């Protein structure tokens, strides 16, 4: 499928730039050009398609769907619907308030809050483009399972008392929302705007990530990191999760980088855990959520998700 | 006319506010563009994304920062 891009990358590397084939430099430059073009094409197409779907299913409509479901079905649906919802930390508070005040159970709300940033379209494009569809699928399924079960556990912990009491002072009718209606043309415009917005935001990170990745690909010896981060190292997974927490806004750059690191001996389970941590556990989001919940609940939430991610990491270190 | 940008105080909300000010001036609107960080207003309208742009208390743009031309189109359509 990407064969024409490979031809283009070869032509640019060997003919236009005149780099001698089979050198380290050629390998790094070729890798950089190929991956960059491939990722940007995939990003433009997939983000556009997801935005079109989303224009039919904004969070306000998702809330209506979720309010009609019982607890467990709600957790599953919330996690699935979280996939198509973009997550911007600027919407974390209205989303949380809107769900809880419309009477959506706390556990369902958390399932949604976990799945939405974890399984986002930018991460999926990068996984698909750099790791292939199998790893992308494993990532999606594991992410869904973590979101569903974390939500169910939080529901059973009965932690409503750890939500700021002001949250429950208001209630809203979730069936009642005043969304601007969109014509077909406006829908396409919205999707184009959104795609442009995302590309504008992530391109420097992706270029740096792929650039560093290309350098690692070309210059670092294979298995360079196996000694430190191979599947035999028990501490590799939790360490990866910890390092991932402050990196959220750079997810677009981190994934290309770790894709290169897996070639150099970092095991797949550790890599998956690291990427999940980068997307699902975000320090800025925790700070924002402090406005609507007590710190203890944020710790419970982060703790449950972390345990889920670490478990996933170990699991795939064993079976992959 | 009442034009208001409501957001959670994030960067995107401030950018939308600044862009709306520029656009409304270019459209010859004399009223000042209001800026609110009261998220409860968004939730009360039944919405859950930030920022929201309202014209006379009616939401016309939700959760996105469009480019200048598009914003101009949206505002002039709703005044």
Coordinates of C-alpha atoms in Angstrom, one line a residue:
Chain A
X1 CA 0.0 0.0 0.0
X2 CA 2.8 2.4 0.8
X3 CA 5.0 1.2 -2.1
X4 CA 4.7 4.5 -4.2
X5 CA 5.9 6.4 -1.1
X6 CA 8.9 4.1 -0.8
X7 CA 9.7 4.8 -4.4
X8 CA 9.5 8.5 -3.8
X9 CA 11.6 8.2 -0.7
X10 CA 14.2 6.2 -2.6
X11 CA 14.3 8.7 -5.5
X12 CA 14.7 11.7 -3.1
X13 CA 17.4 10.0 -1.0
X14 CA 19.5 8.5 -3.8
X15 CA 18.8 10.7 -6.8
X16 CA 17.9 14.2 -5.5
X17 CA 20.1 14.3 -2.5
X18 CA 22.7 12.0 -4.1
X19 CA 23.4 9.9 -0.9
X20 CA 25.3 6.7 -1.5
X21 CA 23.0 3.7 -0.9
X22 CA 23.7 1.3 1.9
X23 CA 25.3 3.9 4.1
X24 CA 24.1 4.8 7.6
X25 CA 23.2 8.2 6.4
X26 CA 21.2 6.8 3.4
X27 CA 19.3 4.5 5.8
X28 CA 18.4 7.3 8.2
X29 CA 17.4 9.8 5.5
X30 CA 15.4 7.2 3.6
X31 CA 13.6 6.2 6.8
X32 CA 12.8 9.8 7.7
X33 CA 11.4 10.7 4.3
X34 CA 9.3 7.5 4.0
X35 CA 7.8 7.7 7.5
X36 CA 7.1 11.4 7.4
X37 CA 5.2 11.2 4.1
X38 CA 3.3 8.1 5.2
X39 CA 2.3 9.4 8.6
X40 CA 1.1 12.8 7.3
X41 CA -1.0 11.1 4.6
X42 CA -2.5 8.7 7.1
X43 CA -3.1 11.5 9.6
X44 CA -4.9 13.7 7.1
X45 CA -7.2 10.9 5.9
X46 CA -8.0 9.3 9.3
X47 CA -8.5 12.5 11.2
X48 CA -10.8 13.8 8.5
X49 CA -12.9 10.6 8.5
X50 CA -13.1 10.5 12.3
X51 CA -14.1 14.2 12.4
X52 CA -17.0 13.5 10.0
X53 CA -18.2 10.6 12.2
X54 CA -17.8 12.9 15.2
X55 CA -19.9 15.6 13.7
X56 CA -22.8 13.2 13.8
X57 CA -21.9 12.0 17.4
X58 CA -20.7 14.9 19.5
X59 CA -20.4 14.3 23.3
X60 CA -23.9 15.8 23.8
X61 CA -25.4 13.0 21.7
X62 CA -23.2 10.4 23.4
X63 CA -24.6 11.5 26.7
X64 CA -28.1 10.9 25.5
X65 CA -27.1 7.3 24.4
X66 CA -25.3 6.7 27.7
X67 CA -28.1 7.9 29.9
X68 CA -30.4 5.1 28.6
X69 CA -28.0 2.3 29.5
X70 CA -27.5 0.3 32.6
X71 CA -24.1 0.3 34.4
X72 CA -22.1 -2.4 32.6
X73 CA -23.4 -1.7 29.1
X74 CA -22.8 1.9 29.9
X75 CA -19.1 1.3 30.7
X76 CA -18.6 -0.6 27.5
X77 CA -20.4 1.9 25.3
X78 CA -18.7 4.9 27.1
X79 CA -15.3 3.3 26.3
X80 CA -16.2 2.6 22.7
X81 CA -17.6 6.1 22.1
X82 CA -14.5 7.6 23.8
X83 CA -12.5 6.4 20.8
X84 CA -14.1 8.9 18.4
X85 CA -14.2 11.7 20.8
X86 CA -11.2 14.0 20.8
X87 CA -9.9 14.8 24.1
X88 CA -8.7 18.3 24.7
X89 CA -7.8 19.0 28.3
X90 CA -9.8 22.2 27.9
X91 CA -13.0 20.2 27.6
X92 CA -12.3 17.9 30.6
X93 CA -14.3 19.9 33.1
X94 CA -17.4 20.6 31.0
X95 CA -17.4 17.0 30.0
X96 CA -17.2 15.7 33.5
X97 CA -19.8 18.2 34.8
X98 CA -22.1 17.5 31.9
X99 CA -22.0 13.8 32.4
X100 CA -22.4 13.7 36.2
X101 CA -25.0 16.4 36.4
X102 CA -27.1 14.6 33.8
X103 CA -27.1 11.6 36.1
X104 CA -24.6 9.4 34.2
X105 CA -23.0 7.1 36.8
X106 CA -19.5 8.1 37.9
X107 CA -18.0 4.8 36.7
X108 CA -19.4 5.3 33.2
X109 CA -18.0 8.9 33.2
X110 CA -14.6 7.6 34.1
X111 CA -14.7 4.9 31.4
X112 CA -15.3 7.7 28.9
X113 CA -12.6 10.0 30.5
X114 CA -10.0 7.2 30.2
X115 CA -10.8 5.9 26.7
X116 CA -11.1 9.3 25.1
X117 CA -7.5 10.5 25.4
X118 CA -6.0 7.0 25.5
X119 CA -7.5 5.8 22.2
X120 CA -7.2 9.0 20.1
X121 CA -6.9 9.2 16.4
X122 CA -3.4 10.7 16.3
X123 CA -2.0 7.8 18.4
X124 CA -3.9 5.3 16.3
X125 CA -2.4 6.7 13.1
X126 CA 1.1 6.6 14.5
X127 CA 0.6 3.1 15.8
X128 CA -0.9 1.9 12.5
X129 CA 1.8 3.6 10.4
X130 CA 4.8 2.7 12.5
X131 CA 3.9 -0.6 14.2
X132 CA 1.4 -2.1 11.8
X133 CA -2.3 -3.0 12.3
X134 CA -1.7 -5.9 14.8
X135 CA -0.1 -3.7 17.4
X136 CA -2.6 -1.0 16.7
X137 CA -5.4 -3.5 17.3
X138 CA -3.8 -4.8 20.5
X139 CA -3.5 -1.3 21.7
X140 CA -7.1 -0.5 21.1
X141 CA -8.4 -3.7 22.7
X142 CA -6.2 -3.4 25.7
X143 CA -7.1 0.3 26.1
X144 CA -10.8 -0.5 25.9
X145 CA -10.5 -3.3 28.5
X146 CA -8.6 -0.9 30.9
X147 CA -11.2 1.8 30.4
X148 CA -14.1 -0.5 30.9
X149 CA -12.8 -2.2 34.1
X150 CA -11.3 0.9 35.6
X151 CA -14.8 2.5 35.3
X152 CA -16.5 -0.5 36.8
X153 CA -14.0 -0.6 39.7
X154 CA -14.5 3.1 40.4
X155 CA -18.3 2.6 40.3
X156 CA -18.0 -0.1 43.0
X157 CA -15.7 1.9 45.2
X158 CA -18.7 4.3 45.8
X159 CA -16.5 7.4 45.7
X160 CA -19.2 10.0 45.0
X161 CA -18.2 11.6 48.3
X162 CA -14.8 12.4 46.7
X163 CA -16.4 14.5 44.0
X164 CA -16.5 18.2 44.9
X165 CA -19.9 18.8 46.5
X166 CA -20.6 21.8 44.2
X167 CA -20.7 19.4 41.3
X168 CA -23.9 17.9 42.6
X169 CA -25.6 21.2 43.3
X170 CA -26.6 21.6 39.7
X171 CA -28.3 19.2 37.5
X172 CA -28.9 19.4 33.8
X173 CA -31.4 17.7 31.5
X174 CA -29.1 15.7 29.2
X175 CA -31.7 15.5 26.4
X176 CA -31.8 19.2 26.1
X177 CA -28.9 20.8 24.2
X178 CA -28.6 23.6 21.8
X179 CA -26.0 22.5 19.3
X180 CA -25.7 24.5 16.1
X181 CA -27.1 22.3 13.3
X182 CA -24.8 21.5 10.5
X183 CA -25.4 21.3 6.8
X184 CA -23.4 18.8 4.7
X185 CA -21.0 21.5 3.6
X186 CA -20.6 22.8 7.2
X187 CA -19.9 19.2 8.3
X188 CA -17.1 18.9 5.8
X189 CA -15.8 22.4 6.7
X190 CA -15.8 21.4 10.4
X191 CA -13.8 18.2 9.6
X192 CA -11.4 20.2 7.4
X193 CA -10.9 22.8 10.2
X194 CA -10.4 20.1 12.7
X195 CA -7.9 18.2 10.6
X196 CA -5.9 21.4 9.8
X197 CA -6.0 22.2 13.5
X198 CA -4.6 18.8 14.5
X199 CA -1.9 18.8 11.8
X200 CA -0.8 22.3 12.8
X201 CA -0.5 21.3 16.4
X202 CA 1.3 18.0 16.0
X203 CA 3.6 18.4 12.9
X204 CA 6.7 19.7 14.8
X205 CA 6.5 16.9 17.3
X206 CA 6.1 14.3 14.7
X207 CA 9.0 15.6 12.6
X208 CA 11.2 15.7 15.7
X209 CA 10.0 12.2 16.8
X210 CA 10.6 10.7 13.3
X211 CA 13.8 12.6 13.0
X212 CA 15.2 11.2 16.2
X213 CA 13.8 7.8 15.3
X214 CA 15.5 7.9 12.0
X215 CA 18.8 8.7 13.7
X216 CA 18.3 5.9 16.1
X217 CA 17.3 3.6 13.3
X218 CA 20.4 4.4 11.3
X219 CA 23.1 4.9 13.9
X220 CA 22.3 3.0 17.1
X221 CA 23.4 -0.7 17.1
X222 CA 20.5 -3.2 17.2
X223 CA 19.8 -4.5 20.7
X224 CA 21.5 -1.4 22.1
X225 CA 18.7 -1.1 24.7
X226 CA 18.0 -4.8 25.2
X227 CA 20.2 -5.0 28.2
X228 CA 18.2 -2.2 30.0
X229 CA 14.7 -2.6 28.6
X230 CA 14.4 -6.1 27.3
X231 CA 11.4 -8.3 28.3
X232 CA 13.5 -9.9 31.0
X233 CA 13.8 -6.7 33.0
X234 CA 11.0 -6.6 35.6
X235 CA 11.3 -2.9 36.3
X236 CA 11.2 -1.8 32.7
X237 CA 7.4 -1.7 32.5
X238 CA 6.6 0.4 35.7
X239 CA 9.5 2.7 34.8
X240 CA 8.1 3.2 31.3
X241 CA 4.7 4.1 32.8
X242 CA 6.3 6.6 35.2
X243 CA 8.3 8.3 32.5
X244 CA 5.2 8.5 30.3
X245 CA 3.1 10.5 32.8
X246 CA 4.6 14.0 32.1
X247 CA 4.8 13.5 28.3
X248 CA 1.2 13.8 27.3
X249 CA 1.3 16.8 25.1
X250 CA 4.2 15.3 23.2
X251 CA 2.4 12.0 22.4
X252 CA 2.8 12.7 18.7
X253 CA 6.5 12.9 19.0
X254 CA 7.0 10.1 21.5
X255 CA 5.4 7.4 19.5
X256 CA 7.7 7.6 16.5
X257 CA 10.6 7.7 18.9
X258 CA 9.6 4.6 20.8
X259 CA 8.9 2.8 17.5
X260 CA 12.6 3.2 16.7
X261 CA 13.5 2.1 20.2
X262 CA 11.7 -1.2 19.9
X263 CA 14.1 -2.0 17.0
X264 CA 16.9 -1.6 19.4
X265 CA 15.8 -4.0 22.0
X266 CA 12.9 -2.4 24.0
X267 CA 10.3 -5.2 24.3
X268 CA 6.8 -4.7 22.8
X269 CA 4.9 -4.9 26.1
X270 CA 7.1 -2.2 27.6
X271 CA 6.6 -0.1 24.5
X272 CA 2.8 -0.5 24.7
X273 CA 2.7 0.3 28.4
X274 CA 4.8 3.4 27.7
X275 CA 2.5 4.7 25.0
X276 CA -0.6 4.0 27.0
X277 CA 0.9 5.9 29.9
X278 CA 1.8 8.9 27.7
X279 CA -1.8 9.1 26.3
X280 CA -3.9 8.0 29.3
X281 CA -2.1 9.5 32.3
X282 CA -1.7 13.2 31.9
X283 CA -0.4 15.5 34.5
X284 CA -2.1 18.6 33.2
X285 CA -5.4 16.8 33.1
X286 CA -5.0 15.7 36.7
X287 CA -4.4 19.4 37.7
X288 CA -7.5 20.4 35.8
X289 CA -9.6 17.7 37.4
X290 CA -8.7 19.0 40.8
X291 CA -11.4 21.6 40.3
X292 CA -14.2 19.0 40.3
X293 CA -12.8 16.2 42.5
X294 CA -10.7 15.6 45.6
X295 CA -7.1 14.7 45.1
X296 CA -7.7 11.3 46.6
X297 CA -10.1 10.5 43.8
X298 CA -7.5 11.6 41.2
X299 CA -5.0 9.3 42.9
X300 CA -7.5 6.4 42.8
X301 CA -8.2 7.0 39.2
X302 CA -4.5 7.3 38.2
X303 CA -3.7 4.3 40.4
X304 CA -6.2 2.0 38.9
X305 CA -5.3 3.0 35.3
X306 CA -1.6 2.6 36.1
X307 CA -2.1 -0.9 37.4
X308 CA -4.1 -1.8 34.3
X309 CA -1.3 -0.4 32.1
X310 CA 1.5 -2.2 34.0
X311 CA -0.4 -5.4 33.8
X312 CA -0.9 -5.0 30.0
X313 CA 2.8 -4.3 29.7
X314 CA 3.8 -7.5 31.5
X315 CA 1.2 -9.6 29.7
X316 CA 2.5 -8.6 26.2
X317 CA 6.1 -8.9 27.3
X318 CA 5.3 -12.6 28.0
X319 CA 3.1 -13.4 25.0
X320 CA 4.6 -11.3 22.2
Chain B
X1 CA -25.8 42.5 20.1
X2 CA -24.2 40.2 22.6
X3 CA -21.2 38.1 21.4
X4 CA -19.5 36.0 24.0
X5 CA -16.7 33.4 24.2
X6 CA -17.1 31.0 27.0
X7 CA -14.2 28.6 27.9
X8 CA -12.5 26.8 30.6
X9 CA -9.6 29.3 30.4
X10 CA -7.5 27.2 28.1
X11 CA -5.2 28.5 25.4
X12 CA -7.7 27.6 22.6
X13 CA -10.4 29.6 24.4
X14 CA -8.2 32.7 24.6
X15 CA -7.2 32.4 21.0
X16 CA -10.9 32.1 20.0
X17 CA -11.7 35.2 22.1
X18 CA -8.9 37.2 20.5
X19 CA -9.8 36.1 17.0
X20 CA -13.5 36.9 17.6
X21 CA -12.5 40.4 18.7
X22 CA -10.6 41.0 15.5
X23 CA -13.4 39.5 13.3
X24 CA -16.2 41.5 14.9
X25 CA -14.3 44.7 14.5
X26 CA -13.8 43.9 10.9
X27 CA -17.5 43.2 10.5
X28 CA -18.2 46.6 12.0
X29 CA -19.7 45.4 15.2
X30 CA -19.3 48.0 17.9
X31 CA -20.3 45.9 20.9
X32 CA -17.4 44.5 23.0
X33 CA -16.9 40.8 22.8
X34 CA -17.4 39.2 26.2
X35 CA -15.2 36.6 27.6
X36 CA -16.2 34.2 30.4
X37 CA -14.5 31.3 32.1
X38 CA -17.6 30.1 33.8
X39 CA -17.8 26.5 32.6
X40 CA -21.2 26.1 34.3
X41 CA -22.6 28.3 31.6
X42 CA -21.5 25.8 29.0
X43 CA -22.9 22.9 30.9
X44 CA -26.2 24.8 31.5
X45 CA -26.7 25.1 27.7
X46 CA -26.4 21.4 27.6
X47 CA -23.0 21.5 25.9
X48 CA -19.8 19.7 26.9
X49 CA -17.0 21.2 24.8
X50 CA -14.9 24.2 25.3
X51 CA -14.7 26.9 24.0
X52 CA -18.2 28.0 23.0
X53 CA -19.0 31.1 21.0
X54 CA -22.5 32.5 21.5
X55 CA -24.3 35.2 19.6
X56 CA -27.2 36.7 21.6
X57 CA -26.9 33.7 24.0
X58 CA -27.3 31.2 21.2
X59 CA -24.3 28.9 20.7
X60 CA -23.0 29.1 17.1
X61 CA -19.6 27.4 17.5
X62 CA -18.7 24.6 19.9
X63 CA -15.3 23.1 20.8
X64 CA -13.2 24.3 17.8
X65 CA -11.0 27.1 16.8
X66 CA -11.7 27.9 13.2
X67 CA -9.6 30.0 10.9
X68 CA -10.4 33.7 10.5
X69 CA -12.4 33.4 7.3
X70 CA -14.6 30.6 8.7
X71 CA -15.2 32.5 11.9
X72 CA -16.2 35.6 9.9
X73 CA -18.7 33.4 7.9
X74 CA -20.2 31.9 11.1
X75 CA -20.6 35.2 12.9
X76 CA -22.0 37.1 10.0
X77 CA -24.5 34.3 9.4
X78 CA -25.8 34.6 12.9
X79 CA -26.1 38.4 13.4

